XYZ file of N, CA and C in Angstrom:
813
model
N 192.754 -11.236 62.706
C 191.916 -12.213 62.026
C 192.463 -12.598 60.666
N 193.527 -11.950 60.261
C 194.009 -12.181 58.907
C 195.483 -12.530 58.912
N 195.935 -13.022 57.785
C 197.349 -13.318 57.613
C 197.974 -12.198 56.792
N 198.735 -12.555 55.771
C 199.361 -11.534 54.933
C 198.337 -10.941 53.984
N 198.618 -9.726 53.415
C 197.702 -9.141 52.442
C 197.448 -10.069 51.262
N 198.467 -10.805 50.817
C 198.284 -11.725 49.686
C 197.296 -12.826 50.043
N 197.413 -13.346 51.283
C 196.468 -14.362 51.737
C 195.064 -13.800 51.807
N 194.937 -12.566 52.300
C 193.634 -11.931 52.397
C 193.004 -11.754 51.015
N 193.802 -11.319 50.033
C 193.279 -11.141 48.679
C 192.730 -12.445 48.127
N 193.419 -13.550 48.400
C 192.989 -14.839 47.867
C 191.675 -15.290 48.497
N 191.313 -14.707 49.628
C 190.054 -15.047 50.288
C 188.925 -14.119 49.853
N 189.250 -13.108 49.072
C 188.276 -12.091 48.733
C 188.113 -11.890 47.234
N 189.119 -12.279 46.469
C 189.125 -11.992 45.029
C 189.402 -13.274 44.245
N 188.676 -13.466 43.147
C 188.937 -14.597 42.260
C 190.013 -14.201 41.261
N 191.116 -14.937 41.255
C 192.212 -14.691 40.315
C 192.237 -15.815 39.278
N 191.982 -15.515 38.014
C 191.924 -16.555 36.979
C 193.182 -17.404 36.884
N 194.344 -16.830 37.142
C 195.597 -17.557 36.979
C 195.923 -18.480 38.158
N 195.193 -18.360 39.247
C 195.446 -19.227 40.401
C 194.939 -20.643 40.151
N 195.431 -21.579 40.940
C 194.878 -22.935 40.917
C 193.573 -22.947 41.701
N 192.576 -23.688 41.175
C 191.276 -23.744 41.830
C 190.832 -25.185 42.014
N 189.817 -25.361 42.827
C 189.307 -26.686 43.137
C 188.212 -27.124 42.158
N 188.240 -26.542 40.981
C 187.266 -26.853 39.938
C 187.892 -26.533 38.583
N 187.369 -27.113 37.498
C 187.887 -26.761 36.168
C 187.533 -25.314 35.843
N 188.536 -24.500 35.504
C 188.299 -23.058 35.373
C 188.538 -22.487 33.982
N 188.938 -23.326 33.028
C 189.285 -22.791 31.711
C 188.088 -22.126 31.031
N 186.938 -22.791 31.049
C 185.757 -22.225 30.407
C 185.303 -20.965 31.125
N 185.295 -21.004 32.438
C 184.919 -19.823 33.217
C 185.773 -18.630 32.847
N 187.069 -18.810 32.780
C 187.960 -17.688 32.509
C 187.738 -17.114 31.114
N 187.389 -17.972 30.166
C 187.069 -17.495 28.822
C 185.786 -16.674 28.832
N 184.785 -17.153 29.558
C 183.512 -16.436 29.653
C 183.701 -15.098 30.358
N 184.484 -15.087 31.425
C 184.729 -13.836 32.148
C 185.395 -12.797 31.256
N 186.341 -13.215 30.473
C 187.013 -12.291 29.561
C 186.029 -11.707 28.559
N 185.101 -12.540 28.090
C 184.104 -12.092 27.112
C 183.142 -11.073 27.728
N 182.573 -11.398 28.887
C 181.541 -10.523 29.443
C 182.124 -9.239 30.027
N 183.377 -9.279 30.456
C 183.982 -8.071 31.009
C 184.258 -7.025 29.937
N 184.278 -7.441 28.680
C 184.471 -6.486 27.581
C 183.183 -6.251 26.801
N 182.064 -6.739 27.336
C 180.785 -6.623 26.640
C 180.162 -5.248 26.892
N 179.878 -4.518 25.826
C 179.392 -3.142 25.941
C 178.018 -3.066 26.595
N 177.124 -3.978 26.253
C 175.774 -3.936 26.813
C 175.786 -4.213 28.312
N 176.518 -5.230 28.734
C 176.586 -5.550 30.159
C 177.201 -4.395 30.936
N 178.257 -3.811 30.395
C 178.889 -2.666 31.052
C 177.901 -1.517 31.219
N 177.093 -1.265 30.186
C 176.102 -0.187 30.257
C 175.053 -0.464 31.328
N 174.609 -1.709 31.427
C 173.641 -2.064 32.466
C 174.221 -1.839 33.858
N 175.469 -2.249 34.063
C 176.076 -2.120 35.385
C 176.193 -0.662 35.812
N 176.339 0.222 34.839
C 176.381 1.652 35.142
C 174.978 2.207 35.370
N 174.043 1.823 34.501
C 172.694 2.390 34.556
C 171.903 1.902 35.764
N 172.172 0.690 36.225
C 171.343 0.132 37.293
C 171.560 0.803 38.641
N 172.576 1.643 38.747
C 172.836 2.335 40.007
C 172.020 3.613 40.157
N 171.445 4.098 39.073
C 170.763 5.395 39.119
C 169.538 5.346 40.029
N 168.669 4.351 39.829
C 167.495 4.249 40.695
C 167.877 3.984 42.139
N 168.828 3.073 42.332
C 169.195 2.672 43.693
C 169.868 3.799 44.466
N 170.843 4.438 43.861
C 171.655 5.426 44.583
C 171.177 6.854 44.348
N 171.127 7.289 43.086
C 170.809 8.687 42.787
C 169.382 9.060 43.185
N 168.445 8.127 42.986
C 167.036 8.467 43.220
C 166.497 8.005 44.563
N 167.099 6.939 45.131
C 166.566 6.407 46.381
C 167.576 6.463 47.519
N 168.811 6.960 47.233
C 169.862 7.067 48.244
C 170.087 5.747 48.970
N 170.041 4.649 48.207
C 170.273 3.328 48.751
C 171.738 2.964 48.540
N 172.175 1.856 49.125
C 173.559 1.418 48.953
C 173.862 1.077 47.506
N 175.140 1.104 47.171
C 175.621 0.842 45.814
C 175.102 -0.486 45.262
N 174.561 -0.437 44.047
C 174.149 -1.645 43.333
C 174.694 -1.625 41.900
N 175.791 -0.912 41.685
C 176.368 -0.786 40.356
C 177.537 -1.723 40.125
N 178.472 -1.273 39.315
C 179.567 -2.133 38.873
C 180.451 -2.601 40.029
N 180.650 -1.745 41.044
C 181.482 -2.157 42.179
C 180.802 -3.254 42.980
N 179.510 -3.109 43.213
C 178.759 -4.154 43.914
C 178.848 -5.465 43.159
N 178.679 -5.417 41.846
C 178.727 -6.633 41.029
C 180.109 -7.266 41.083
N 181.144 -6.460 41.015
C 182.516 -6.973 41.103
C 182.732 -7.722 42.421
N 182.267 -7.130 43.508
C 182.449 -7.750 44.818
C 181.638 -9.024 44.942
N 180.378 -8.988 44.529
C 179.521 -10.171 44.637
C 180.079 -11.319 43.805
N 180.527 -11.024 42.604
C 181.060 -12.098 41.754
C 182.336 -12.688 42.345
N 183.207 -11.842 42.856
C 184.411 -12.348 43.514
C 184.065 -13.205 44.722
N 183.150 -12.715 45.551
C 182.747 -13.482 46.729
C 182.121 -14.812 46.309
N 181.281 -14.768 45.277
C 180.592 -15.984 44.831
C 181.585 -17.034 44.352
N 182.578 -16.621 43.570
C 183.543 -17.582 43.034
C 184.494 -18.083 44.118
N 184.852 -17.231 45.074
C 185.678 -17.693 46.196
C 184.888 -18.652 47.078
N 183.620 -18.348 47.292
C 182.753 -19.230 48.062
C 182.590 -20.572 47.358
N 182.359 -20.528 46.061
C 182.238 -21.753 45.261
C 183.511 -22.604 45.355
N 184.659 -21.961 45.259
C 185.939 -22.674 45.319
C 186.101 -23.407 46.652
N 185.755 -22.746 47.750
C 185.872 -23.368 49.071
C 184.866 -24.506 49.246
N 183.675 -24.325 48.730
C 182.668 -25.379 48.822
C 183.076 -26.602 47.994
N 183.679 -26.360 46.834
C 184.175 -27.476 46.020
C 185.294 -28.214 46.745
N 186.156 -27.469 47.415
C 187.232 -28.096 48.190
C 186.657 -28.953 49.313
N 185.481 -28.580 49.790
C 184.826 -29.341 50.843
C 183.897 -30.424 50.324
N 183.978 -30.712 49.020
C 183.185 -31.773 48.381
C 181.680 -31.552 48.497
N 181.261 -30.307 48.502
C 179.829 -29.996 48.499
C 179.271 -30.249 47.098
N 178.116 -30.872 47.037
C 177.498 -31.213 45.749
C 176.803 -29.996 45.145
N 177.023 -29.780 43.860
C 176.343 -28.727 43.116
C 175.385 -29.398 42.133
N 174.087 -29.260 42.413
C 173.096 -30.021 41.669
C 172.535 -29.323 40.441
N 172.725 -28.018 40.333
C 172.108 -27.290 39.235
C 172.560 -27.778 37.875
N 173.846 -27.663 37.610
C 174.382 -28.122 36.322
C 174.229 -29.631 36.182
N 174.508 -30.359 37.238
C 174.467 -31.821 37.178
C 173.087 -32.345 36.783
N 172.039 -31.824 37.392
C 170.698 -32.323 37.108
C 170.202 -31.931 35.717
N 170.853 -30.939 35.117
C 170.520 -30.550 33.748
C 171.367 -31.301 32.723
N 172.234 -32.190 33.194
C 173.101 -32.919 32.275
C 174.244 -32.077 31.746
N 174.533 -30.965 32.421
C 175.648 -30.111 32.036
C 176.925 -30.601 32.720
N 178.050 -30.017 32.333
C 179.345 -30.458 32.855
C 179.709 -29.722 34.141
N 180.664 -30.275 34.877
C 181.137 -29.623 36.099
C 181.661 -28.223 35.799
N 182.313 -28.052 34.669
C 182.867 -26.747 34.323
C 181.792 -25.680 34.144
N 180.538 -26.114 33.971
C 179.446 -25.160 33.770
C 178.916 -24.600 35.084
N 179.228 -25.244 36.198
C 178.771 -24.745 37.504
C 179.286 -23.327 37.754
N 180.562 -23.123 37.539
C 181.155 -21.815 37.808
C 180.672 -20.763 36.815
N 180.347 -21.180 35.594
C 179.825 -20.245 34.596
C 178.434 -19.781 35.015
N 177.613 -20.702 35.498
C 176.290 -20.334 36.020
C 176.435 -19.288 37.121
N 177.339 -19.552 38.045
C 177.537 -18.650 39.179
C 178.053 -17.291 38.722
N 179.026 -17.281 37.833
C 179.624 -16.014 37.395
C 178.629 -15.155 36.622
N 177.873 -15.773 35.718
C 176.913 -14.997 34.932
C 175.764 -14.511 35.798
N 175.278 -15.358 36.696
C 174.196 -14.927 37.589
C 174.655 -13.768 38.471
N 175.870 -13.860 38.996
C 176.395 -12.782 39.846
C 176.533 -11.485 39.065
N 176.923 -11.584 37.809
C 177.177 -10.392 36.999
C 175.905 -9.630 36.658
N 174.819 -10.338 36.403
C 173.609 -9.648 35.917
C 172.413 -9.803 36.867
N 172.659 -10.175 38.126
C 171.531 -10.413 39.025
C 170.767 -9.148 39.376
N 171.378 -7.985 39.235
C 170.733 -6.738 39.653
C 170.320 -5.839 38.495
N 170.293 -6.340 37.273
C 169.962 -5.465 36.137
C 168.549 -4.905 36.244
N 167.676 -5.566 36.990
C 166.309 -5.081 37.158
C 166.213 -3.728 37.833
N 167.306 -3.288 38.449
C 167.312 -1.958 39.059
C 167.100 -0.851 38.031
N 167.363 -1.107 36.779
C 167.118 -0.058 35.778
C 165.628 0.241 35.654
N 164.780 -0.710 36.078
C 163.332 -0.507 36.062
C 162.894 0.120 37.380
N 163.266 -0.533 38.491
C 162.940 -0.010 39.824
C 163.704 -0.817 40.856
N 164.049 -0.166 41.947
C 164.659 -0.869 43.077
C 163.677 -1.897 43.656
N 162.424 -1.482 43.844
C 161.413 -2.379 44.383
C 161.129 -3.499 43.380
N 161.090 -4.724 43.862
C 160.822 -5.912 43.026
C 161.856 -6.093 41.924
N 163.072 -5.601 42.141
C 164.065 -5.632 41.069
C 164.440 -7.044 40.639
N 164.362 -8.018 41.551
C 164.730 -9.393 41.186
C 163.828 -9.925 40.071
N 162.564 -9.500 40.094
C 161.621 -9.969 39.077
C 161.824 -9.229 37.749
N 162.163 -7.958 37.837
C 162.468 -7.210 36.607
C 163.769 -7.697 35.975
N 164.663 -8.236 36.802
C 165.941 -8.719 36.273
C 165.763 -9.901 35.321
N 164.725 -10.692 35.529
C 164.568 -11.916 34.749
C 164.448 -11.667 33.245
N 163.502 -10.847 32.767
C 163.426 -10.648 31.309
C 164.642 -9.926 30.734
N 165.203 -8.996 31.500
C 166.376 -8.270 31.001
C 167.583 -9.203 30.910
N 167.791 -10.010 31.947
C 168.896 -10.966 31.931
C 168.698 -12.015 30.851
N 167.450 -12.428 30.632
C 167.170 -13.429 29.595
C 167.611 -12.931 28.226
N 167.364 -11.654 27.942
C 167.793 -11.084 26.655
C 169.312 -11.091 26.533
N 169.998 -10.745 27.606
C 171.463 -10.751 27.587
C 171.981 -12.165 27.360
N 171.404 -13.123 28.081
C 171.853 -14.514 27.974
C 171.575 -15.093 26.593
N 170.491 -14.674 25.957
C 170.191 -15.151 24.603
C 171.286 -14.749 23.618
N 171.976 -13.678 23.925
C 173.057 -13.221 23.057
C 174.402 -13.813 23.468
N 174.648 -13.925 24.772
C 175.960 -14.343 25.264
C 176.156 -15.856 25.200
N 175.186 -16.606 25.678
C 175.366 -18.052 25.809
C 175.658 -18.775 24.494
N 175.028 -18.410 23.365
C 175.349 -19.108 22.111
C 176.799 -18.954 21.660
N 177.525 -18.026 22.270
C 178.950 -17.901 21.972
C 179.734 -19.096 22.524
N 179.133 -19.823 23.489
C 179.854 -20.887 24.182
C 179.110 -22.215 24.201
N 177.821 -22.218 23.841
C 177.001 -23.425 23.960
C 176.125 -23.616 22.727
N 175.767 -24.873 22.478
C 174.778 -25.185 21.464
C 173.384 -24.856 21.973
N 172.374 -25.104 21.140
C 171.012 -24.688 21.464
C 170.513 -25.334 22.752
N 170.635 -26.647 22.865
C 170.120 -27.343 24.038
C 170.768 -26.895 25.324
N 172.080 -26.807 25.337
C 172.791 -26.395 26.547
C 172.578 -24.913 26.843
N 172.352 -24.108 25.813
C 172.014 -22.704 26.035
C 170.726 -22.588 26.828
N 169.720 -23.383 26.460
C 168.445 -23.374 27.176
C 168.644 -23.794 28.633
N 169.419 -24.861 28.838
C 169.648 -25.364 30.193
C 170.433 -24.365 31.044
N 171.466 -23.809 30.478
C 172.255 -22.817 31.200
C 171.411 -21.586 31.530
N 170.620 -21.155 30.575
C 169.775 -19.980 30.782
C 168.826 -20.195 31.953
N 168.191 -21.362 31.995
C 167.272 -21.655 33.087
C 167.952 -21.636 34.443
N 169.148 -22.233 34.521
C 169.859 -22.285 35.796
C 170.325 -20.899 36.248
N 170.784 -20.100 35.312
C 171.247 -18.742 35.644
C 170.075 -17.874 36.105
N 168.944 -17.955 35.387
C 167.776 -17.163 35.777
C 167.237 -17.595 37.135
N 167.278 -18.890 37.403
C 166.854 -19.377 38.720
C 167.729 -18.770 39.816
N 169.040 -18.750 39.596
C 169.954 -18.182 40.589
C 169.720 -16.690 40.766
N 169.440 -15.993 39.671
C 169.160 -14.555 39.757
C 167.895 -14.303 40.576
N 166.833 -15.017 40.280
C 165.572 -14.821 40.995
C 165.728 -15.097 42.478
N 166.484 -16.135 42.819
C 166.571 -16.588 44.210
C 167.575 -15.818 45.045
N 168.234 -14.791 44.467
C 169.032 -13.936 45.346
C 168.102 -13.103 46.227
N 166.840 -13.031 45.841
C 165.804 -12.353 46.606
C 165.305 -13.296 47.697
N 165.213 -12.825 48.936
C 164.884 -13.721 50.045
C 163.469 -14.272 49.980
N 162.606 -13.700 49.152
C 161.239 -14.215 49.034
C 161.179 -15.523 48.263
N 162.242 -15.861 47.533
C 162.272 -17.076 46.728
C 163.293 -18.056 47.318
N 162.994 -19.344 47.225
C 163.858 -20.374 47.812
C 164.743 -21.014 46.751
N 166.050 -20.963 46.902
C 166.945 -21.619 45.942
C 166.728 -23.129 45.920
N 166.694 -23.679 44.726
C 166.554 -25.119 44.545
C 167.855 -25.764 44.111
N 168.887 -24.962 43.918
C 170.194 -25.475 43.520
C 171.276 -24.873 44.408
N 172.390 -25.575 44.505
C 173.516 -25.059 45.286
C 174.088 -23.814 44.628
N 174.108 -23.792 43.295
C 174.593 -22.615 42.580
C 173.789 -21.375 42.960
N 172.467 -21.522 43.017
C 171.616 -20.390 43.393
C 171.857 -19.977 44.840
N 172.095 -20.947 45.715
C 172.402 -20.634 47.102
C 173.663 -19.807 47.239
N 174.655 -20.105 46.414
C 175.903 -19.338 46.432
C 175.633 -17.879 46.076
N 174.827 -17.630 45.049
C 174.514 -16.251 44.657
C 173.780 -15.523 45.772
N 172.847 -16.186 46.385
C 172.062 -15.586 47.470
C 172.962 -15.140 48.626
N 173.886 -16.007 49.038
C 174.769 -15.674 50.150
C 175.800 -14.628 49.729
N 176.372 -14.789 48.535
C 177.398 -13.856 48.067
C 176.870 -12.434 47.970
N 175.609 -12.288 47.594
C 175.007 -10.965 47.503
C 175.056 -10.254 48.852
N 174.842 -10.997 49.928
C 174.854 -10.409 51.272
C 176.270 -10.181 51.784
N 177.255 -10.802 51.168
C 178.637 -10.650 51.631
C 179.278 -9.345 51.169
N 178.572 -8.580 50.337
C 179.033 -7.231 50.027
C 178.461 -6.308 51.096
N 179.167 -6.192 52.185
C 178.654 -5.427 53.324
C 179.688 -4.480 53.914
N 180.859 -4.360 53.283
C 181.899 -3.508 53.853
C 181.555 -2.033 53.701
N 182.259 -1.198 54.448
C 181.933 0.224 54.522
C 181.952 0.926 53.178
N 182.779 0.485 52.240
C 182.842 1.132 50.937
C 181.543 1.089 50.179
N 180.695 0.080 50.467
C 179.442 -0.034 49.734
C 178.504 1.120 50.056
N 178.597 1.665 51.253
C 177.695 2.745 51.655
C 178.313 4.117 51.405
N 179.458 4.160 50.721
C 180.165 5.429 50.529
C 179.293 6.471 49.844
N 178.633 6.105 48.764
C 177.860 7.091 47.994
C 176.693 7.649 48.801
N 175.784 6.811 49.350
C 174.690 7.392 50.131
C 175.169 8.119 51.380
N 176.284 7.675 51.982
C 176.803 8.353 53.165
C 177.258 9.762 52.803
N 177.915 9.901 51.658
C 178.353 11.220 51.219
C 177.168 12.108 50.867
N 176.061 11.488 50.414
C 174.854 12.248 50.103
C 174.116 12.689 51.381
N 174.531 12.178 52.526
C 173.867 12.514 53.774
C 172.977 11.410 54.296
N 173.004 10.254 53.645
C 172.181 9.131 54.086
C 172.643 8.605 55.424
N 171.718 8.461 56.372
C 172.058 7.953 57.698
C 171.084 6.851 58.121
N 170.502 6.154 57.153
C 169.613 5.044 57.461
C 170.400 3.870 58.008
N 169.671 2.865 58.518
C 170.334 1.730 59.154
C 171.207 0.957 58.178
N 170.785 0.829 56.903
C 171.625 0.133 55.923
C 172.966 0.840 55.753
N 172.920 2.169 55.675
C 174.146 2.933 55.473
C 175.034 2.901 56.711
N 174.450 3.157 57.864
C 175.241 3.204 59.092
C 175.825 1.844 59.444
N 175.051 0.788 59.222
C 175.562 -0.545 59.547
C 176.672 -0.951 58.592
N 176.550 -0.552 57.311
C 177.626 -0.838 56.358
C 178.899 -0.103 56.739
N 178.753 1.130 57.238
C 179.920 1.893 57.651
C 180.678 1.194 58.780
N 179.982 0.349 59.539
C 180.609 -0.323 60.685
C 181.367 -1.581 60.308
N 181.181 -2.090 59.083
C 181.852 -3.319 58.660
C 183.179 -2.970 58.006
N 184.260 -3.412 58.615
C 185.597 -3.080 58.121
C 186.068 -4.046 57.046
N 185.868 -5.355 57.256
C 186.447 -6.329 56.331
C 185.676 -7.643 56.399
N 185.533 -8.265 55.231
C 184.899 -9.577 55.116
C 185.843 -10.486 54.340
N 186.121 -11.670 54.887
C 186.972 -12.612 54.173
C 186.428 -14.020 54.338
N 186.796 -14.888 53.401
C 186.341 -16.271 53.409
C 187.536 -17.197 53.503
N 187.395 -18.276 54.260
C 188.464 -19.264 54.350
C 187.873 -20.617 54.719
N 188.686 -21.654 54.632
C 188.250 -22.986 55.033
C 187.973 -22.996 56.528
N 186.872 -23.649 56.906
C 186.528 -23.729 58.308
C 186.976 -25.037 58.928
N 187.010 -25.099 60.239
C 187.382 -26.323 60.940
C 186.225 -27.316 60.977
N 185.022 -26.806 61.101
C 183.846 -27.667 61.211
C 182.929 -27.581 60.004
N 183.173 -26.633 59.128
C 182.380 -26.456 57.906
C 183.339 -26.162 56.754
N 182.908 -26.381 55.504
C 183.790 -26.069 54.375
C 184.190 -24.598 54.303
N 183.323 -23.710 54.804
C 183.578 -22.268 54.686
C 183.385 -21.585 56.026
N 184.311 -20.693 56.368
C 184.116 -19.778 57.475
C 184.212 -18.358 56.946
N 183.194 -17.570 57.200
C 183.177 -16.157 56.832
C 183.589 -15.351 58.050
N 184.649 -14.569 57.917
C 185.130 -13.725 59.007
C 184.763 -12.276 58.720
N 184.142 -11.626 59.689
C 183.685 -10.246 59.536
C 184.264 -9.404 60.669
N 184.949 -8.340 60.299
C 185.461 -7.387 61.280
C 184.563 -6.162 61.272
N 184.041 -5.784 62.436
C 183.222 -4.579 62.534
C 183.799 -3.656 63.598
N 183.572 -2.361 63.424
C 184.182 -1.382 64.318
C 183.219 -0.842 65.365
N 181.925 -1.135 65.219
C 180.977 -0.793 66.279
C 179.735 -1.654 66.153
N 178.861 -1.556 67.131
C 177.730 -2.467 67.225
C 176.710 -2.288 66.110
N 176.764 -1.183 65.376
C 175.823 -1.003 64.270
C 175.980 -2.098 63.216
N 177.179 -2.691 63.143
C 177.408 -3.756 62.176
C 176.573 -4.993 62.430
N 176.017 -5.101 63.646
C 175.178 -6.253 63.973
C 174.005 -6.350 63.010
N 173.477 -5.210 62.583
C 172.324 -5.228 61.662
C 172.685 -5.933 60.363
N 173.863 -5.633 59.813
C 174.298 -6.283 58.573
C 174.416 -7.795 58.759
N 174.971 -8.202 59.902
C 175.240 -9.626 60.128
C 173.974 -10.384 60.496
N 173.262 -9.877 61.493
C 172.155 -10.637 62.069
C 170.864 -10.490 61.277
N 170.651 -9.351 60.630
C 169.412 -9.143 59.890
C 169.556 -9.456 58.404
N 170.614 -8.965 57.765
C 170.735 -9.115 56.320
C 171.416 -10.423 55.922
N 172.625 -10.660 56.445
C 173.353 -11.873 56.072
C 172.637 -13.121 56.585
N 172.170 -13.076 57.816
C 171.467 -14.229 58.379
C 170.227 -14.560 57.561
N 169.506 -13.535 57.122
C 168.296 -13.750 56.321
C 168.626 -14.395 54.982
N 169.756 -14.027 54.394
C 170.169 -14.618 53.117
C 170.649 -16.052 53.295
N 171.339 -16.317 54.402
C 171.850 -17.661 54.641
C 170.715 -18.648 54.911
N 169.697 -18.197 55.629
C 168.563 -19.062 55.913
C 167.863 -19.469 54.614
N 167.564 -20.732 54.483
C 166.886 -21.291 53.300
C 167.731 -21.209 52.033
N 169.034 -20.947 52.175
C 169.913 -20.915 51.002
C 170.345 -22.318 50.584
N 170.169 -23.287 51.493
C 170.680 -24.628 51.263
C 172.112 -24.790 51.726
N 172.712 -23.694 52.196
C 174.115 -23.720 52.607
C 174.291 -23.484 54.106
N 173.199 -23.541 54.845
C 173.249 -23.246 56.274
C 174.245 -24.129 57.021
N 174.358 -25.390 56.608
C 175.256 -26.323 57.299
C 176.676 -26.312 56.739
N 176.890 -25.542 55.687
C 178.200 -25.513 55.033
C 179.006 -24.260 55.355
N 178.345 -23.254 55.916
C 178.995 -21.961 56.145
C 178.861 -21.552 57.604
N 179.989 -21.236 58.216
C 180.019 -20.702 59.581
C 180.380 -19.227 59.488
N 179.657 -18.392 60.208
C 179.887 -16.950 60.166
C 180.315 -16.465 61.548
N 181.452 -15.784 61.589
C 181.968 -15.225 62.838
C 182.230 -13.740 62.619
N 181.618 -12.906 63.460
C 181.827 -11.458 63.384
C 182.400 -10.971 64.701
N 183.457 -10.175 64.632
C 184.120 -9.641 65.823
C 184.139 -8.122 65.788
N 183.896 -7.518 66.923
C 184.036 -6.073 67.070
C 185.499 -5.783 67.383
N 186.188 -5.131 66.462
C 187.633 -4.900 66.612
C 187.958 -3.504 67.126
N 186.940 -2.743 67.519
C 187.162 -1.395 68.029
C 187.674 -1.469 69.465
N 188.923 -1.076 69.668
C 189.542 -1.154 70.990
C 189.498 0.168 71.749
N 188.910 1.208 71.148
C 188.949 2.534 71.754
C 187.672 2.901 72.501
N 186.615 2.103 72.327
C 185.356 2.417 72.977
C 184.792 1.164 73.638
N 183.864 1.383 74.535
C 183.202 0.250 75.177
C 182.468 -0.562 74.115
N 182.634 -1.859 74.150
C 182.065 -2.726 73.136
C 180.765 -3.341 73.648
N 179.654 -2.870 73.076
C 178.359 -3.443 73.436
C 178.227 -4.862 72.903
N 178.841 -5.081 71.740
C 178.836 -6.413 71.132
C 180.259 -6.781 70.766
N 180.774 -7.863 71.280
C 182.134 -8.270 71.003
C 182.206 -9.346 69.937
N 181.230 -10.248 69.903
C 181.319 -11.390 68.983
C 179.921 -11.916 68.662
N 179.725 -12.225 67.378
C 178.494 -12.876 66.925
C 178.923 -14.103 66.143
N 178.242 -15.198 66.353
C 178.522 -16.393 65.553
C 177.209 -17.008 65.083
N 177.136 -17.260 63.749
C 175.948 -17.877 63.158
C 176.308 -19.269 62.688
């Protein structure tokens, strides 16, 4: 399902020095700033305690955030190449270069509410993220644009939760990207703790997730799974995030069971 390792990396990781289908100078400056920010780093470490240490749930710390942000920016790049309209920044009178900043910041701090509780964390994330944005955004924007950017980022953070409906394409990207962190490494911590719930076991079955241009849609998500337990990740979690994301017609999902040593109950799923 893949080409060379370099090609695979380009489908999974955002590289600032690469050419992109959108203006990236401002994004790269913002990424450099937030990646060295002490408060954000502390949140990314602290937010895993409730999820993993206390509830034995899948990783929601710095590694999860790294993966979600990479997936979100790669997804955004492919959608831009497919001329998909991004209405969040545009309807606020912001620039095209601000679309990727909205996505990157929302992806980075969408789970900070876990420091309060895993349950209802999307709602707890809003006031905590708002405080962070009040400090970060004025480094790059004037007062008016800070308010507009803050609103769009908070909307995207809230709507990564399936109970809320994204009203912008930027928010839809965050919602889908959050579900694209489904590979086996995400369940490493609870699995080592002895966790054998469906979230953990299904994550263990997902070998690799990559994004590329599709033939009939701007994006095709390719998922390799090693046994049928991975169906739960694809059909229950990812499908639920894709529905009502606003991107249902832009993303094609194909999952293949690549285990050749055992009888395959499920060989292929396509959404």
